[in-house]
């Protein structure tokens, strides 16, 4: 009886060992090596990637590509045009009225200078004696309409040969003096203080700025610039 029990227990142990090693198959879904390794690899379903595919950033599955937002149109915080003399400023104002900018447009006064006349003159001679000698030469050439500029003038000890409203008149006088033998005379503009106008425009979009630039082309002597 004891021998029967011994051999029964030994047989049961061998059966458990055989099942554990997989010799009698498996009652569970997974399998032992090497069959399990073969199922895990599934070589027939593998796909080789190119270098470009391997290095490209992965997109999240099912994600919708995000569109790049369009760049905001440029805006010009402050644009200034000028400096205008009064008459030209009024003409410019009439042109820009069509832009209908309201309180985005302003005007400011600018202290400036404008040409008031033209002077024909002989440059400074260095001293009163030098100016007197030059005046004597003018007399010998028949020129009697002259004036020696004194200490109160920036052209001290020069000689004025006439002041003219227009440059053409000054050029005519210079040509006449050359015919008389006066070859050292020159023409210089004379300036007077004037009030000028500058116009500022704020928060312009690109289209309005382009229209303003087009208007400005009718005033080529004026400058268009950014301001604060």
mmCIF file of C-alpha atoms in Angstrom:
data_model
loop_
_atom_site.group_PDB
_atom_site.id
_atom_site.type_symbol
_atom_site.label_atom_id
_atom_site.label_comp_id
_atom_site.label_asym_id
_atom_site.label_seq_id
_atom_site.Cartn_x
_atom_site.Cartn_y
_atom_site.Cartn_z
ATOM 1 C CA UNK A 1 0.000 0.000 0.000
ATOM 2 C CA UNK A 2 2.772 2.447 0.857
ATOM 3 C CA UNK A 3 4.579 1.655 -2.410
ATOM 4 C CA UNK A 4 1.391 2.402 -4.372
ATOM 5 C CA UNK A 5 1.044 5.817 -2.727
ATOM 6 C CA UNK A 6 4.744 6.609 -3.371
ATOM 7 C CA UNK A 7 4.527 5.803 -7.063
ATOM 8 C CA UNK A 8 1.217 7.721 -7.372
ATOM 9 C CA UNK A 9 2.774 10.866 -5.909
ATOM 10 C CA UNK A 10 5.834 10.476 -8.124
ATOM 11 C CA UNK A 11 3.621 10.205 -11.179
ATOM 12 C CA UNK A 12 1.655 13.286 -10.225
ATOM 13 C CA UNK A 13 4.897 15.292 -9.797
ATOM 14 C CA UNK A 14 6.128 14.170 -13.234
ATOM 15 C CA UNK A 15 2.784 15.188 -14.775
ATOM 16 C CA UNK A 16 2.956 18.645 -13.172
ATOM 17 C CA UNK A 17 6.550 19.057 -14.355
ATOM 18 C CA UNK A 18 5.644 18.063 -17.917
ATOM 19 C CA UNK A 19 2.765 20.542 -18.022
ATOM 20 C CA UNK A 20 4.966 23.296 -16.588
ATOM 21 C CA UNK A 21 7.619 22.754 -19.271
ATOM 22 C CA UNK A 22 5.070 22.777 -22.039
ATOM 23 C CA UNK A 23 5.666 19.245 -23.156
ATOM 24 C CA UNK A 24 1.940 18.510 -23.090
ATOM 25 C CA UNK A 25 0.833 21.859 -24.651
ATOM 26 C CA UNK A 26 -0.797 24.829 -22.830
ATOM 27 C CA UNK A 27 -4.238 25.513 -21.508
ATOM 28 C CA UNK A 28 -3.609 29.298 -21.627
ATOM 29 C CA UNK A 29 -3.642 31.745 -24.568
ATOM 30 C CA UNK A 30 0.107 32.495 -24.486
ATOM 31 C CA UNK A 31 2.688 29.942 -25.610
ATOM 32 C CA UNK A 32 6.227 29.045 -24.590
ATOM 33 C CA UNK A 33 9.388 29.962 -26.437
ATOM 34 C CA UNK A 34 10.271 29.772 -29.300
ATOM 35 C CA UNK A 35 6.687 29.855 -30.603
ATOM 36 C CA UNK A 36 5.878 32.923 -28.509
ATOM 37 C CA UNK A 37 8.867 34.851 -29.923
ATOM 38 C CA UNK A 38 7.798 34.006 -33.457
ATOM 39 C CA UNK A 39 4.283 35.352 -32.822
ATOM 40 C CA UNK A 40 5.625 38.535 -31.255
ATOM 41 C CA UNK A 41 7.883 39.427 -34.211
ATOM 42 C CA UNK A 42 5.298 38.890 -36.969
ATOM 43 C CA UNK A 43 7.995 39.395 -39.580
ATOM 44 C CA UNK A 44 5.524 39.461 -42.431
ATOM 45 C CA UNK A 45 3.987 42.665 -41.084
ATOM 46 C CA UNK A 46 7.272 44.612 -40.668
ATOM 47 C CA UNK A 47 7.870 47.653 -42.963
ATOM 48 C CA UNK A 48 11.299 49.186 -43.639
ATOM 49 C CA UNK A 49 11.405 52.990 -43.429
ATOM 50 C CA UNK A 50 13.565 55.324 -45.542
ATOM 51 C CA UNK A 51 15.931 57.737 -43.771
ATOM 52 C CA UNK A 52 13.619 60.676 -44.564
ATOM 53 C CA UNK A 53 10.610 58.817 -43.088
ATOM 54 C CA UNK A 54 12.572 57.805 -40.011
ATOM 55 C CA UNK A 55 13.787 61.364 -39.260
ATOM 56 C CA UNK A 56 10.541 63.196 -40.114
ATOM 57 C CA UNK A 57 8.613 64.433 -37.041
ATOM 58 C CA UNK A 58 5.763 62.099 -36.215
ATOM 59 C CA UNK A 59 2.275 63.478 -36.610
ATOM 60 C CA UNK A 60 -0.244 62.525 -34.007
ATOM 61 C CA UNK A 61 -2.646 59.943 -35.350
ATOM 62 C CA UNK A 62 -5.928 61.461 -36.339
ATOM 63 C CA UNK A 63 -4.693 65.012 -35.787
ATOM 64 C CA UNK A 64 -5.752 67.678 -38.272
ATOM 65 C CA UNK A 65 -2.852 69.771 -39.668
ATOM 66 C CA UNK A 66 -2.875 73.235 -38.163
ATOM 67 C CA UNK A 67 -3.063 76.017 -40.732
ATOM 68 C CA UNK A 68 -0.544 78.840 -40.340
ATOM 69 C CA UNK A 69 -2.282 82.047 -39.364
ATOM 70 C CA UNK A 70 -1.895 84.792 -41.998
ATOM 71 C CA UNK A 71 0.492 87.605 -41.056
ATOM 72 C CA UNK A 72 -1.172 90.769 -39.803
ATOM 73 C CA UNK A 73 -1.110 93.619 -42.359
ATOM 74 C CA UNK A 74 1.514 96.313 -41.611
ATOM 75 C CA UNK A 75 0.435 99.395 -39.692
ATOM 76 C CA UNK A 76 2.227 102.760 -39.716
ATOM 77 C CA UNK A 77 2.034 104.371 -36.290
ATOM 78 C CA UNK A 78 3.091 107.877 -37.351
ATOM 79 C CA UNK A 79 3.893 109.342 -40.775
ATOM 80 C CA UNK A 80 4.906 112.975 -41.328
ATOM 81 C CA UNK A 81 5.035 114.987 -44.551
ATOM 82 C CA UNK A 82 6.536 118.468 -44.847
ATOM 83 C CA UNK A 83 7.757 121.161 -44.428
ATOM 84 C CA UNK A 84 5.357 123.151 -46.629
ATOM 85 C CA UNK A 85 5.141 126.840 -47.271
ATOM 86 C CA UNK A 86 1.650 128.115 -46.632
ATOM 87 C CA UNK A 87 0.370 128.007 -50.224
ATOM 88 C CA UNK A 88 1.666 124.492 -50.903
ATOM 89 C CA UNK A 89 0.390 123.320 -47.538
ATOM 90 C CA UNK A 90 -3.144 124.375 -48.401
ATOM 91 C CA UNK A 91 -2.960 122.470 -51.692
ATOM 92 C CA UNK A 92 -1.669 119.389 -49.870
ATOM 93 C CA UNK A 93 -4.497 119.590 -47.315
ATOM 94 C CA UNK A 94 -7.065 119.646 -50.114
ATOM 95 C CA UNK A 95 -5.551 116.491 -51.598
ATOM 96 C CA UNK A 96 -5.417 114.455 -48.380
ATOM 97 C CA UNK A 97 -8.973 115.409 -47.408
ATOM 98 C CA UNK A 98 -10.114 112.528 -49.645
ATOM 99 C CA UNK A 99 -8.449 110.068 -47.238
ATOM 100 C CA UNK A 100 -11.034 111.033 -44.579
ATOM 101 C CA UNK A 101 -8.656 110.428 -41.659
ATOM 102 C CA UNK A 102 -10.497 112.556 -39.110
ATOM 103 C CA UNK A 103 -8.564 112.945 -35.844
ATOM 104 C CA UNK A 104 -5.790 110.688 -37.163
ATOM 105 C CA UNK A 105 -4.524 113.708 -39.133
ATOM 106 C CA UNK A 106 -2.905 116.765 -37.524
ATOM 107 C CA UNK A 107 -0.876 119.806 -38.553
ATOM 108 C CA UNK A 108 1.961 121.576 -36.770
ATOM 109 C CA UNK A 109 3.842 124.801 -37.394
ATOM 110 C CA UNK A 110 7.555 124.583 -38.155
ATOM 111 C CA UNK A 111 9.981 127.496 -38.002
ATOM 112 C CA UNK A 112 11.935 127.624 -41.240
ATOM 113 C CA UNK A 113 13.523 129.846 -43.829
ATOM 114 C CA UNK A 114 12.636 130.680 -47.381
ATOM 115 C CA UNK A 115 14.446 132.551 -50.129
ATOM 116 C CA UNK A 116 13.231 136.110 -50.205
ATOM 117 C CA UNK A 117 15.603 137.577 -52.820
ATOM 118 C CA UNK A 118 18.929 137.167 -54.655
ATOM 119 C CA UNK A 119 21.986 139.359 -54.299
ATOM 120 C CA UNK A 120 24.756 139.951 -56.826
ATOM 121 C CA UNK A 121 27.966 140.631 -54.897
ATOM 122 C CA UNK A 122 31.745 140.536 -54.816
ATOM 123 C CA UNK A 123 33.065 138.368 -51.938
ATOM 124 C CA UNK A 124 34.632 140.005 -48.824
ATOM 125 C CA UNK A 125 37.999 141.683 -49.455
ATOM 126 C CA UNK A 126 39.400 141.144 -45.948
ATOM 127 C CA UNK A 127 39.451 144.750 -44.789
ATOM 128 C CA UNK A 128 37.956 148.175 -45.405
ATOM 129 C CA UNK A 129 41.069 149.156 -47.368
ATOM 130 C CA UNK A 130 40.668 146.086 -49.604
ATOM 131 C CA UNK A 131 36.993 146.862 -50.177
ATOM 132 C CA UNK A 132 37.855 150.481 -51.072
ATOM 133 C CA UNK A 133 40.432 149.326 -53.636
ATOM 134 C CA UNK A 134 37.895 146.991 -55.255
ATOM 135 C CA UNK A 135 35.337 149.813 -55.340
ATOM 136 C CA UNK A 136 37.928 151.978 -57.168
ATOM 137 C CA UNK A 137 38.365 149.210 -59.790
ATOM 138 C CA UNK A 138 34.593 149.082 -60.283
ATOM 139 C CA UNK A 139 34.497 152.843 -60.927
ATOM 140 C CA UNK A 140 37.192 152.505 -63.557
ATOM 141 C CA UNK A 141 35.032 149.854 -65.305
ATOM 142 C CA UNK A 142 32.048 152.207 -65.267
ATOM 143 C CA UNK A 143 30.155 150.475 -62.425
ATOM 144 C CA UNK A 144 28.679 153.045 -60.106
ATOM 145 C CA UNK A 145 25.765 151.132 -58.517
ATOM 146 C CA UNK A 146 27.460 149.299 -55.625
ATOM 147 C CA UNK A 147 27.534 149.246 -51.828
ATOM 148 C CA UNK A 148 30.351 148.225 -49.467
ATOM 149 C CA UNK A 149 28.956 145.932 -46.772
ATOM 150 C CA UNK A 150 30.164 146.916 -43.300
ATOM 151 C CA UNK A 151 30.586 145.201 -39.944
ATOM 152 C CA UNK A 152 26.867 144.453 -39.512
ATOM 153 C CA UNK A 153 26.789 142.104 -42.495
ATOM 154 C CA UNK A 154 27.833 138.422 -42.657
ATOM 155 C CA UNK A 155 29.606 139.425 -45.914
ATOM 156 C CA UNK A 156 31.639 142.115 -44.156
ATOM 157 C CA UNK A 157 33.874 144.076 -46.568
ATOM 158 C CA UNK A 158 32.182 142.513 -49.532
ATOM 159 C CA UNK A 159 30.515 144.651 -52.201
ATOM 160 C CA UNK A 160 26.835 144.399 -53.092
ATOM 161 C CA UNK A 161 26.016 144.994 -56.763
ATOM 162 C CA UNK A 162 22.243 144.772 -56.446
ATOM 163 C CA UNK A 163 19.409 142.767 -54.809
ATOM 164 C CA UNK A 164 16.743 141.180 -57.020
ATOM 165 C CA UNK A 165 13.439 139.470 -56.369
ATOM 166 C CA UNK A 166 13.992 136.661 -58.860
ATOM 167 C CA UNK A 167 17.036 134.589 -59.703
ATOM 168 C CA UNK A 168 16.578 135.365 -63.411
ATOM 169 C CA UNK A 169 16.932 139.084 -62.748
ATOM 170 C CA UNK A 170 20.077 138.452 -60.741
ATOM 171 C CA UNK A 171 21.503 136.338 -63.575
ATOM 172 C CA UNK A 172 20.828 139.169 -66.052
ATOM 173 C CA UNK A 173 22.684 141.642 -63.825
ATOM 174 C CA UNK A 174 25.641 139.262 -63.509
ATOM 175 C CA UNK A 175 25.833 138.828 -67.286
ATOM 176 C CA UNK A 176 25.818 142.615 -67.747
ATOM 177 C CA UNK A 177 28.667 143.043 -65.222
ATOM 178 C CA UNK A 178 30.716 140.361 -66.956
ATOM 179 C CA UNK A 179 30.434 142.323 -70.201
ATOM 180 C CA UNK A 180 31.794 145.384 -68.340
ATOM 181 C CA UNK A 181 34.798 143.385 -67.183
ATOM 182 C CA UNK A 182 33.633 142.440 -63.650
ATOM 183 C CA UNK A 183 34.465 138.733 -63.326
ATOM 184 C CA UNK A 184 34.628 138.268 -59.538
ATOM 185 C CA UNK A 185 30.908 138.834 -58.895
ATOM 186 C CA UNK A 186 28.674 136.023 -57.569
ATOM 187 C CA UNK A 187 24.977 135.364 -56.875
ATOM 188 C CA UNK A 188 23.723 134.336 -53.408
ATOM 189 C CA UNK A 189 20.154 133.745 -52.160
ATOM 190 C CA UNK A 190 18.910 135.804 -49.245
ATOM 191 C CA UNK A 191 16.688 134.125 -46.645
ATOM 192 C CA UNK A 192 13.928 135.317 -44.381
ATOM 193 C CA UNK A 193 12.241 133.551 -41.454
ATOM 194 C CA UNK A 194 8.999 131.890 -42.459
ATOM 195 C CA UNK A 195 6.263 129.745 -40.937
ATOM 196 C CA UNK A 196 6.083 126.309 -42.490
ATOM 197 C CA UNK A 197 3.609 123.458 -42.050
ATOM 198 C CA UNK A 198 4.184 119.758 -41.368
ATOM 199 C CA UNK A 199 1.381 117.172 -41.444
ATOM 200 C CA UNK A 200 1.222 114.035 -39.291
ATOM 201 C CA UNK A 201 -0.882 110.934 -39.946
ATOM 202 C CA UNK A 202 -1.355 108.150 -37.381
ATOM 203 C CA UNK A 203 -2.296 104.464 -37.509
ATOM 204 C CA UNK A 204 -2.349 104.151 -41.287
ATOM 205 C CA UNK A 205 -2.870 100.770 -42.909
ATOM 206 C CA UNK A 206 -0.788 99.813 -45.935
ATOM 207 C CA UNK A 207 -3.428 100.848 -48.476
ATOM 208 C CA UNK A 208 -3.931 104.315 -46.949
ATOM 209 C CA UNK A 209 -0.185 104.839 -46.641
ATOM 210 C CA UNK A 210 0.178 104.008 -50.354
ATOM 211 C CA UNK A 211 -2.495 106.598 -51.233
ATOM 212 C CA UNK A 212 -0.691 109.194 -49.116
ATOM 213 C CA UNK A 213 2.605 108.450 -50.858
ATOM 214 C CA UNK A 214 0.892 108.901 -54.220
ATOM 215 C CA UNK A 215 -0.392 112.339 -53.176
ATOM 216 C CA UNK A 216 3.070 113.264 -51.924
ATOM 217 C CA UNK A 217 4.552 112.655 -55.400
ATOM 218 C CA UNK A 218 2.790 115.863 -56.504
ATOM 219 C CA UNK A 219 5.081 117.713 -54.051
ATOM 220 C CA UNK A 220 8.529 116.286 -54.921
ATOM 221 C CA UNK A 221 10.412 118.838 -52.826
ATOM 222 C CA UNK A 222 8.734 117.561 -49.651
ATOM 223 C CA UNK A 223 9.933 114.684 -47.433
ATOM 224 C CA UNK A 224 7.834 111.768 -46.202
ATOM 225 C CA UNK A 225 9.238 110.325 -42.965
ATOM 226 C CA UNK A 226 8.334 108.296 -39.877
ATOM 227 C CA UNK A 227 7.650 110.195 -36.669
ATOM 228 C CA UNK A 228 6.812 109.515 -33.021
#
